[in-house]
mmCIF file of C-alpha atoms in Angstrom:
data_model
loop_
_atom_site.group_PDB
_atom_site.id
_atom_site.type_symbol
_atom_site.label_atom_id
_atom_site.label_comp_id
_atom_site.label_asym_id
_atom_site.label_seq_id
_atom_site.Cartn_x
_atom_site.Cartn_y
_atom_site.Cartn_z
ATOM 1 C CA MET A 16 24.400 -7.670 8.748
ATOM 2 C CA LYS A 17 21.105 -9.170 9.860
ATOM 3 C CA LYS A 18 18.060 -6.921 10.083
ATOM 4 C CA GLY A 19 17.629 -7.764 13.768
ATOM 5 C CA THR A 20 21.199 -6.687 14.433
ATOM 6 C CA ILE A 21 20.637 -3.390 12.685
ATOM 7 C CA LYS A 22 17.500 -2.791 14.704
ATOM 8 C CA ALA A 23 19.360 -3.619 17.908
ATOM 9 C CA LEU A 24 22.140 -1.213 17.008
ATOM 10 C CA LEU A 25 19.669 1.520 16.133
ATOM 11 C CA ALA A 26 17.765 0.940 19.357
ATOM 12 C CA GLY A 27 21.005 1.106 21.321
ATOM 13 C CA THR A 28 22.076 4.260 19.533
ATOM 14 C CA LEU A 29 18.731 5.870 20.192
ATOM 15 C CA ALA A 30 18.855 4.917 23.858
ATOM 16 C CA VAL A 31 22.334 6.398 24.237
ATOM 17 C CA SER A 32 21.239 9.498 22.348
ATOM 18 C CA LEU A 33 18.174 9.983 24.492
ATOM 19 C CA ALA A 34 20.135 9.384 27.671
ATOM 20 C CA GLY A 35 22.713 11.942 26.632
ATOM 21 C CA LEU A 36 20.010 14.373 25.675
ATOM 22 C CA VAL A 37 18.232 14.077 28.973
ATOM 23 C CA THR A 38 21.314 14.131 31.168
ATOM 24 C CA GLY A 39 23.285 16.621 29.115
ATOM 25 C CA CYS A 40 20.832 19.468 28.662
ATOM 26 C CA SER A 41 18.069 19.454 31.173
ATOM 27 C CA ALA A 42 16.993 23.065 31.495
ATOM 28 C CA VAL A 43 14.342 21.967 33.977
ATOM 29 C CA THR A 44 16.911 20.590 36.379
ATOM 30 C CA GLY A 45 19.190 23.549 35.852
ATOM 31 C CA SER A 46 22.085 21.483 34.497
ATOM 32 C CA LYS A 47 21.876 23.151 31.110
ATOM 33 C CA ALA A 48 23.545 26.486 30.562
ATOM 34 C CA SER A 49 20.945 29.193 29.963
ATOM 35 C CA ASP A 50 22.678 30.245 26.757
ATOM 36 C CA GLU A 51 22.529 26.749 25.274
ATOM 37 C CA ILE A 52 19.782 25.713 22.853
ATOM 38 C CA THR A 53 19.037 22.116 21.892
ATOM 39 C CA VAL A 54 17.390 21.617 18.489
ATOM 40 C CA VAL A 55 15.953 18.189 17.686
ATOM 41 C CA GLY A 56 14.333 16.532 14.676
ATOM 42 C CA LYS A 57 12.171 13.513 13.950
ATOM 43 C CA ASN A 58 13.400 10.375 12.234
ATOM 44 C CA PHE A 59 12.990 11.127 8.528
ATOM 45 C CA THR A 60 14.807 13.116 5.856
ATOM 46 C CA GLU A 61 12.724 16.281 5.873
ATOM 47 C CA GLN A 62 13.102 16.605 9.632
ATOM 48 C CA ASP A 63 16.847 16.028 9.343
ATOM 49 C CA ILE A 64 17.030 19.007 6.971
ATOM 50 C CA MET A 65 14.774 21.109 9.202
ATOM 51 C CA ALA A 66 16.778 20.377 12.355
ATOM 52 C CA ASN A 67 19.978 21.422 10.598
ATOM 53 C CA LEU A 68 18.290 24.474 9.090
ATOM 54 C CA VAL A 69 17.036 25.692 12.470
ATOM 55 C CA GLY A 70 20.280 24.800 14.227
ATOM 56 C CA LEU A 71 22.407 26.704 11.698
ATOM 57 C CA MET A 72 20.115 29.740 11.798
ATOM 58 C CA LEU A 73 20.535 29.994 15.563
ATOM 59 C CA GLU A 74 24.227 29.121 15.568
ATOM 60 C CA LYS A 75 25.163 31.706 12.951
ATOM 61 C CA ASN A 76 22.743 34.507 13.878
ATOM 62 C CA THR A 77 22.824 34.517 17.706
ATOM 63 C CA ASP A 78 25.401 34.270 20.474
ATOM 64 C CA LEU A 79 23.770 31.085 21.772
ATOM 65 C CA LYS A 80 25.519 27.728 21.948
ATOM 66 C CA VAL A 81 23.510 25.340 19.782
ATOM 67 C CA LYS A 82 23.289 21.546 19.891
ATOM 68 C CA THR A 83 21.488 19.850 16.989
ATOM 69 C CA LYS A 84 20.210 16.281 17.346
ATOM 70 C CA SER A 85 18.555 14.899 14.203
ATOM 71 C CA TYR A 86 16.705 11.592 14.059
ATOM 72 C CA LEU A 87 15.806 11.764 17.746
ATOM 73 C CA GLY A 88 12.617 9.736 17.175
ATOM 74 C CA GLY A 89 8.975 10.148 16.242
ATOM 75 C CA THR A 90 6.548 12.841 17.305
ATOM 76 C CA ASP A 91 6.056 11.345 20.761
ATOM 77 C CA VAL A 92 9.797 11.278 21.483
ATOM 78 C CA CYS A 93 10.475 14.823 20.233
ATOM 79 C CA PHE A 94 7.462 16.332 21.947
ATOM 80 C CA SER A 95 8.194 14.537 25.220
ATOM 81 C CA ALA A 96 11.731 15.939 25.084
ATOM 82 C CA MET A 97 10.263 19.427 24.685
ATOM 83 C CA LYS A 98 7.857 18.995 27.591
ATOM 84 C CA SER A 99 10.625 17.697 29.854
ATOM 85 C CA GLY A 100 12.899 20.609 28.956
ATOM 86 C CA SER A 101 15.575 18.387 27.438
ATOM 87 C CA ALA A 102 14.887 19.838 23.972
ATOM 88 C CA ASP A 103 14.126 23.483 23.175
ATOM 89 C CA VAL A 104 13.167 23.703 19.506
ATOM 90 C CA TYR A 105 11.972 21.509 16.647
ATOM 91 C CA VAL A 106 9.845 21.859 13.531
ATOM 92 C CA GLU A 107 6.331 20.473 13.936
ATOM 93 C CA TYR A 108 3.357 20.214 11.556
ATOM 94 C CA THR A 109 0.044 21.915 12.322
ATOM 95 C CA GLY A 110 -2.086 18.830 11.621
ATOM 96 C CA THR A 111 0.150 16.709 13.839
ATOM 97 C CA GLY A 112 -0.134 19.300 16.588
ATOM 98 C CA LEU A 113 -3.905 19.329 16.313
ATOM 99 C CA VAL A 114 -4.686 15.631 15.860
ATOM 100 C CA ASN A 115 -1.760 13.647 17.251
ATOM 101 C CA ILE A 116 -0.718 15.913 20.140
ATOM 102 C CA MET A 117 -3.921 17.713 21.169
ATOM 103 C CA GLY A 118 -6.177 14.773 20.256
ATOM 104 C CA GLU A 119 -8.637 16.997 18.401
ATOM 105 C CA LYS A 120 -10.690 16.037 15.344
ATOM 106 C CA VAL A 121 -9.380 16.713 11.845
ATOM 107 C CA MET A 122 -9.977 20.257 10.548
ATOM 108 C CA SER A 123 -9.470 21.296 6.920
ATOM 109 C CA ASP A 124 -9.095 25.084 7.294
ATOM 110 C CA SER A 125 -5.326 25.647 7.406
ATOM 111 C CA ASP A 126 -5.539 29.059 9.094
ATOM 112 C CA ALA A 127 -7.971 27.782 11.723
ATOM 113 C CA VAL A 128 -5.707 24.815 12.500
ATOM 114 C CA TYR A 129 -2.656 27.052 12.877
ATOM 115 C CA GLN A 130 -4.489 29.531 15.098
ATOM 116 C CA LYS A 131 -5.827 26.735 17.305
ATOM 117 C CA VAL A 132 -2.428 25.150 17.970
ATOM 118 C CA LYS A 133 -0.782 28.569 18.309
ATOM 119 C CA ASN A 134 -3.380 29.758 20.827
ATOM 120 C CA GLU A 135 -3.653 26.582 22.913
ATOM 121 C CA PHE A 136 -0.116 25.155 23.045
ATOM 122 C CA PRO A 137 1.255 27.821 25.447
ATOM 123 C CA ASP A 138 -1.341 27.101 28.132
ATOM 124 C CA LYS A 139 -1.442 23.338 27.638
ATOM 125 C CA TYR A 140 2.242 22.597 27.112
ATOM 126 C CA LYS A 141 4.266 25.825 27.703
ATOM 127 C CA ILE A 142 5.330 25.698 24.059
ATOM 128 C CA GLU A 143 5.003 28.451 21.417
ATOM 129 C CA TRP A 144 4.394 28.151 17.672
ATOM 130 C CA LEU A 145 6.436 30.517 15.496
ATOM 131 C CA ASN A 146 5.436 31.553 11.974
ATOM 132 C CA PRO A 147 4.945 28.774 9.351
ATOM 133 C CA ILE A 148 7.925 28.084 7.089
ATOM 134 C CA GLY A 149 5.662 27.848 4.049
ATOM 135 C CA PHE A 150 5.299 24.239 2.922
ATOM 136 C CA ASN A 151 2.377 21.947 3.626
ATOM 137 C CA ASN A 152 3.503 18.346 3.993
ATOM 138 C CA THR A 153 0.088 16.766 3.659
ATOM 139 C CA TYR A 154 -1.248 13.760 1.787
ATOM 140 C CA ALA A 155 -1.882 13.959 -1.937
ATOM 141 C CA ILE A 156 -2.687 11.662 -4.842
ATOM 142 C CA ALA A 157 0.070 11.311 -7.450
ATOM 143 C CA VAL A 158 -0.075 10.003 -11.022
ATOM 144 C CA THR A 159 2.411 9.951 -13.879
ATOM 145 C CA GLN A 160 2.360 12.607 -16.599
ATOM 146 C CA GLU A 161 1.205 9.916 -19.037
ATOM 147 C CA THR A 162 -1.728 8.819 -16.869
ATOM 148 C CA ALA A 163 -2.772 12.421 -16.233
ATOM 149 C CA LYS A 164 -2.794 13.066 -19.975
ATOM 150 C CA GLN A 165 -4.513 9.753 -20.876
ATOM 151 C CA TYR A 166 -7.430 10.340 -18.484
ATOM 152 C CA ASN A 167 -7.301 14.163 -18.403
ATOM 153 C CA LEU A 168 -6.725 14.119 -14.655
ATOM 154 C CA LYS A 169 -6.272 17.414 -12.813
ATOM 155 C CA THR A 170 -8.228 16.863 -9.593
ATOM 156 C CA VAL A 171 -9.035 13.934 -7.307
ATOM 157 C CA SER A 172 -12.655 14.241 -8.474
ATOM 158 C CA ASP A 173 -11.477 13.523 -12.043
ATOM 159 C CA LEU A 174 -10.552 9.981 -10.934
ATOM 160 C CA LYS A 175 -14.215 9.018 -10.566
ATOM 161 C CA ALA A 176 -14.866 8.860 -14.315
ATOM 162 C CA HIS A 177 -12.021 6.278 -14.680
ATOM 163 C CA GLN A 178 -12.117 4.522 -11.289
ATOM 164 C CA GLY A 179 -12.895 1.140 -12.855
ATOM 165 C CA GLU A 180 -9.608 1.294 -14.794
ATOM 166 C CA ILE A 181 -7.355 2.489 -11.979
ATOM 167 C CA VAL A 182 -5.354 0.330 -9.562
ATOM 168 C CA PHE A 183 -4.419 2.351 -6.483
ATOM 169 C CA GLY A 184 -1.122 1.747 -4.683
ATOM 170 C CA THR A 185 -0.882 2.793 -1.043
ATOM 171 C CA GLU A 186 1.102 2.485 2.153
ATOM 172 C CA GLN A 187 -0.578 0.413 4.839
ATOM 173 C CA GLU A 188 -0.878 3.443 7.145
ATOM 174 C CA PHE A 189 -2.782 5.471 4.534
ATOM 175 C CA LEU A 190 -5.092 2.507 4.017
ATOM 176 C CA ASP A 191 -6.104 2.490 7.686
ATOM 177 C CA ARG A 192 -6.243 6.189 8.613
ATOM 178 C CA ASP A 193 -9.459 8.195 8.830
ATOM 179 C CA ASP A 194 -7.672 10.976 6.956
ATOM 180 C CA GLY A 195 -6.454 8.387 4.414
ATOM 181 C CA LEU A 196 -8.008 6.167 1.766
ATOM 182 C CA LYS A 197 -11.158 5.333 3.714
ATOM 183 C CA GLY A 198 -12.187 8.961 4.133
ATOM 184 C CA MET A 199 -10.968 9.927 0.663
ATOM 185 C CA LYS A 200 -13.096 7.232 -1.008
ATOM 186 C CA SER A 201 -16.120 8.329 0.982
ATOM 187 C CA THR A 202 -15.630 12.038 0.272
ATOM 188 C CA TYR A 203 -15.031 11.554 -3.442
ATOM 189 C CA GLY A 204 -17.286 8.505 -3.984
ATOM 190 C CA LEU A 205 -14.415 6.462 -5.405
ATOM 191 C CA ASN A 206 -14.332 2.692 -5.964
ATOM 192 C CA PHE A 207 -11.079 1.713 -7.665
ATOM 193 C CA LYS A 208 -10.554 -1.390 -9.811
ATOM 194 C CA ASP A 209 -8.153 -2.641 -7.124
ATOM 195 C CA VAL A 210 -6.153 -1.351 -4.151
ATOM 196 C CA LYS A 211 -2.684 -2.699 -3.432
ATOM 197 C CA ALA A 212 -0.960 -2.045 -0.084
ATOM 198 C CA MET A 213 2.816 -1.878 -0.432
ATOM 199 C CA ASP A 214 6.036 -0.762 1.186
ATOM 200 C CA PRO A 215 6.719 2.992 0.840
ATOM 201 C CA GLY A 216 9.951 2.233 -0.979
ATOM 202 C CA LEU A 217 8.122 0.263 -3.681
ATOM 203 C CA LYS A 218 5.230 2.659 -4.197
ATOM 204 C CA TYR A 219 6.916 5.024 -6.648
ATOM 205 C CA GLN A 220 8.473 2.139 -8.565
ATOM 206 C CA ALA A 221 5.049 0.528 -8.954
ATOM 207 C CA LEU A 222 3.630 3.806 -10.253
ATOM 208 C CA THR A 223 6.344 4.587 -12.765
ATOM 209 C CA SER A 224 6.407 0.985 -14.039
ATOM 210 C CA GLY A 225 2.640 1.032 -14.661
ATOM 211 C CA LYS A 226 1.724 -1.640 -12.091
ATOM 212 C CA VAL A 227 -0.560 0.913 -10.418
ATOM 213 C CA GLN A 228 -2.043 4.083 -11.900
ATOM 214 C CA ALA A 229 -2.269 6.279 -8.770
ATOM 215 C CA ILE A 230 -0.650 6.354 -5.315
ATOM 216 C CA ASP A 231 -0.827 8.269 -2.061
ATOM 217 C CA ALA A 232 2.099 10.646 -1.542
ATOM 218 C CA PHE A 233 3.344 13.373 0.724
ATOM 219 C CA THR A 234 3.399 16.734 -1.017
ATOM 220 C CA THR A 235 7.101 17.211 -0.234
ATOM 221 C CA ASP A 236 8.383 13.753 -1.256
ATOM 222 C CA GLY A 237 11.669 13.963 -3.124
ATOM 223 C CA GLN A 238 10.483 11.276 -5.545
ATOM 224 C CA LEU A 239 7.839 13.649 -6.924
ATOM 225 C CA ALA A 240 10.454 15.917 -8.455
ATOM 226 C CA LYS A 241 12.674 13.042 -9.589
ATOM 227 C CA ASN A 242 9.852 11.343 -11.515
ATOM 228 C CA ASN A 243 8.111 14.546 -12.646
ATOM 229 C CA LEU A 244 4.823 13.281 -11.209
ATOM 230 C CA VAL A 245 1.494 15.103 -11.182
ATOM 231 C CA LEU A 246 -0.274 15.830 -7.876
ATOM 232 C CA LEU A 247 -4.047 15.910 -8.291
ATOM 233 C CA ALA A 248 -5.746 18.907 -6.680
ATOM 234 C CA ASP A 249 -7.733 18.048 -3.552
ATOM 235 C CA ASP A 250 -10.779 19.918 -4.861
ATOM 236 C CA GLN A 251 -13.066 18.709 -2.041
ATOM 237 C CA HIS A 252 -10.481 19.872 0.548
ATOM 238 C CA PHE A 253 -10.442 16.460 2.226
ATOM 239 C CA PHE A 254 -6.816 16.182 3.341
ATOM 240 C CA PRO A 255 -6.001 18.135 6.528
ATOM 241 C CA PRO A 256 -3.252 20.779 6.483
ATOM 242 C CA TYR A 257 0.201 19.925 7.821
ATOM 243 C CA TYR A 258 2.065 23.253 7.616
ATOM 244 C CA ALA A 259 5.544 23.183 9.127
ATOM 245 C CA ALA A 260 6.603 25.723 11.756
ATOM 246 C CA PRO A 261 9.254 25.888 14.482
ATOM 247 C CA ILE A 262 7.955 25.330 18.012
ATOM 248 C CA VAL A 263 9.921 26.652 20.991
ATOM 249 C CA ARG A 264 9.587 26.180 24.732
ATOM 250 C CA SER A 265 7.939 29.269 26.239
ATOM 251 C CA GLU A 266 10.653 29.572 28.905
ATOM 252 C CA VAL A 267 13.360 29.645 26.240
ATOM 253 C CA LEU A 268 11.528 32.237 24.160
ATOM 254 C CA LYS A 269 11.103 34.435 27.231
ATOM 255 C CA GLN A 270 14.806 34.198 28.104
ATOM 256 C CA HIS A 271 15.952 34.522 24.501
ATOM 257 C CA PRO A 272 13.446 36.431 22.353
ATOM 258 C CA GLU A 273 16.093 36.538 19.627
ATOM 259 C CA VAL A 274 15.300 32.863 18.973
ATOM 260 C CA GLY A 275 11.842 33.858 17.727
ATOM 261 C CA ASP A 276 13.193 36.839 15.797
ATOM 262 C CA VAL A 277 15.784 34.729 13.973
ATOM 263 C CA LEU A 278 13.593 31.700 13.215
ATOM 264 C CA ASN A 279 10.696 33.822 11.998
ATOM 265 C CA LYS A 280 12.995 34.898 9.152
ATOM 266 C CA LEU A 281 12.255 31.429 7.711
ATOM 267 C CA ALA A 282 8.547 32.289 7.444
ATOM 268 C CA GLY A 283 7.135 31.631 3.988
ATOM 269 C CA LYS A 284 10.552 30.827 2.528
ATOM 270 C CA ILE A 285 9.996 27.217 1.387
ATOM 271 C CA ASP A 286 7.018 25.940 -0.617
ATOM 272 C CA GLU A 287 6.135 22.293 -1.304
ATOM 273 C CA LYS A 288 8.068 22.142 -4.577
ATOM 274 C CA GLN A 289 11.246 23.501 -3.041
ATOM 275 C CA MET A 290 10.975 21.233 0.000
ATOM 276 C CA ALA A 291 10.580 18.259 -2.338
ATOM 277 C CA GLU A 292 13.726 19.355 -4.181
ATOM 278 C CA LEU A 293 15.669 19.645 -0.914
ATOM 279 C CA ASN A 294 14.441 16.201 0.169
ATOM 280 C CA ALA A 295 15.507 14.807 -3.218
ATOM 281 C CA GLU A 296 19.034 16.173 -2.745
ATOM 282 C CA VAL A 297 19.331 13.984 0.347
ATOM 283 C CA ASP A 298 17.255 10.932 -0.631
ATOM 284 C CA ILE A 299 18.256 10.652 -4.290
ATOM 285 C CA GLU A 300 21.522 12.566 -4.708
ATOM 286 C CA LYS A 301 22.749 11.258 -1.337
ATOM 287 C CA LYS A 302 23.958 14.625 -0.034
ATOM 288 C CA LYS A 303 24.198 15.251 3.701
ATOM 289 C CA ALA A 304 21.193 17.040 5.201
ATOM 290 C CA GLY A 305 23.469 19.522 6.998
ATOM 291 C CA ASP A 306 25.191 20.463 3.722
ATOM 292 C CA VAL A 307 21.847 20.861 1.930
ATOM 293 C CA ALA A 308 20.516 23.072 4.730
ATOM 294 C CA GLU A 309 23.635 25.246 4.878
ATOM 295 C CA HIS A 310 23.784 25.710 1.097
ATOM 296 C CA TRP A 311 20.129 26.739 0.983
ATOM 297 C CA LEU A 312 20.575 29.223 3.855
ATOM 298 C CA GLU A 313 23.585 30.771 2.127
ATOM 299 C CA GLU A 314 21.688 31.072 -1.155
ATOM 300 C CA GLN A 315 18.862 32.841 0.665
ATOM 301 C CA GLY A 316 21.279 35.189 2.420
ATOM 302 C CA LEU A 317 20.080 33.987 5.810
ATOM 303 C CA VAL A 318 23.578 32.992 6.964
ATOM 304 C CA LYS A 319 27.005 34.184 5.874
ATOM 305 C CA LYS A 320 29.300 31.867 3.879
#
């Protein structure tokens, strides 16, 4: 099947999905039953797991009717659905809330970022932040165990002593972002031997094959666990925090306070390593996100088998 055809099919599927979402559950227009909750997720693996996790928690621990719609779209699509009342809950990241949604400048203090979005979202958007789930899906610099040992690398600052020997592999987006390579090089005074922009799917292969010696990564990437990679400590605290937490429409939380009670049981339950392992189960072991989410919830005793 041609790539263009796939894109057309995906676009059509998304359009149908969005249309169904808007027409099928508009709490604003009153067409949605008050005991029905719509959980959505963005269009990548971690969000697929989170949408299923949140949906199952509500389905199995409340009397509410729950609809879960993974892969709805990017941040703009999911947040617009929340503002319109056609979605009720999804998992957002604090840095995304601050920078992408509120349009504020990058802040590095994780507690200050969380408090700012938590305090200002209700007035600005009629949306509430619940307690953080625990993991911080931010940028990081990854190297192989062999490279870390060869150059004695533990922190990003340690790269400076060997910068003339290191080729850095990066996604195009990281190359262009203020909170990406440009700002990182300025903060740490780095000037690598070379920088190679590449497709995300090729980045880890380039690293493990030795074509590059360091790459940008997300701290919850499933490939980190698979390849036993080392994340260098951000000792200058350059990368902004992106802690994950459920956000809920204020109207829904007022009508159904049990939603907050149930979802806050996820608080602090998943760290970066565990989230990377869950992502790997889907991306590498090819398990279904819903099965991974349900198994984890059962193991934690958060839902009954």
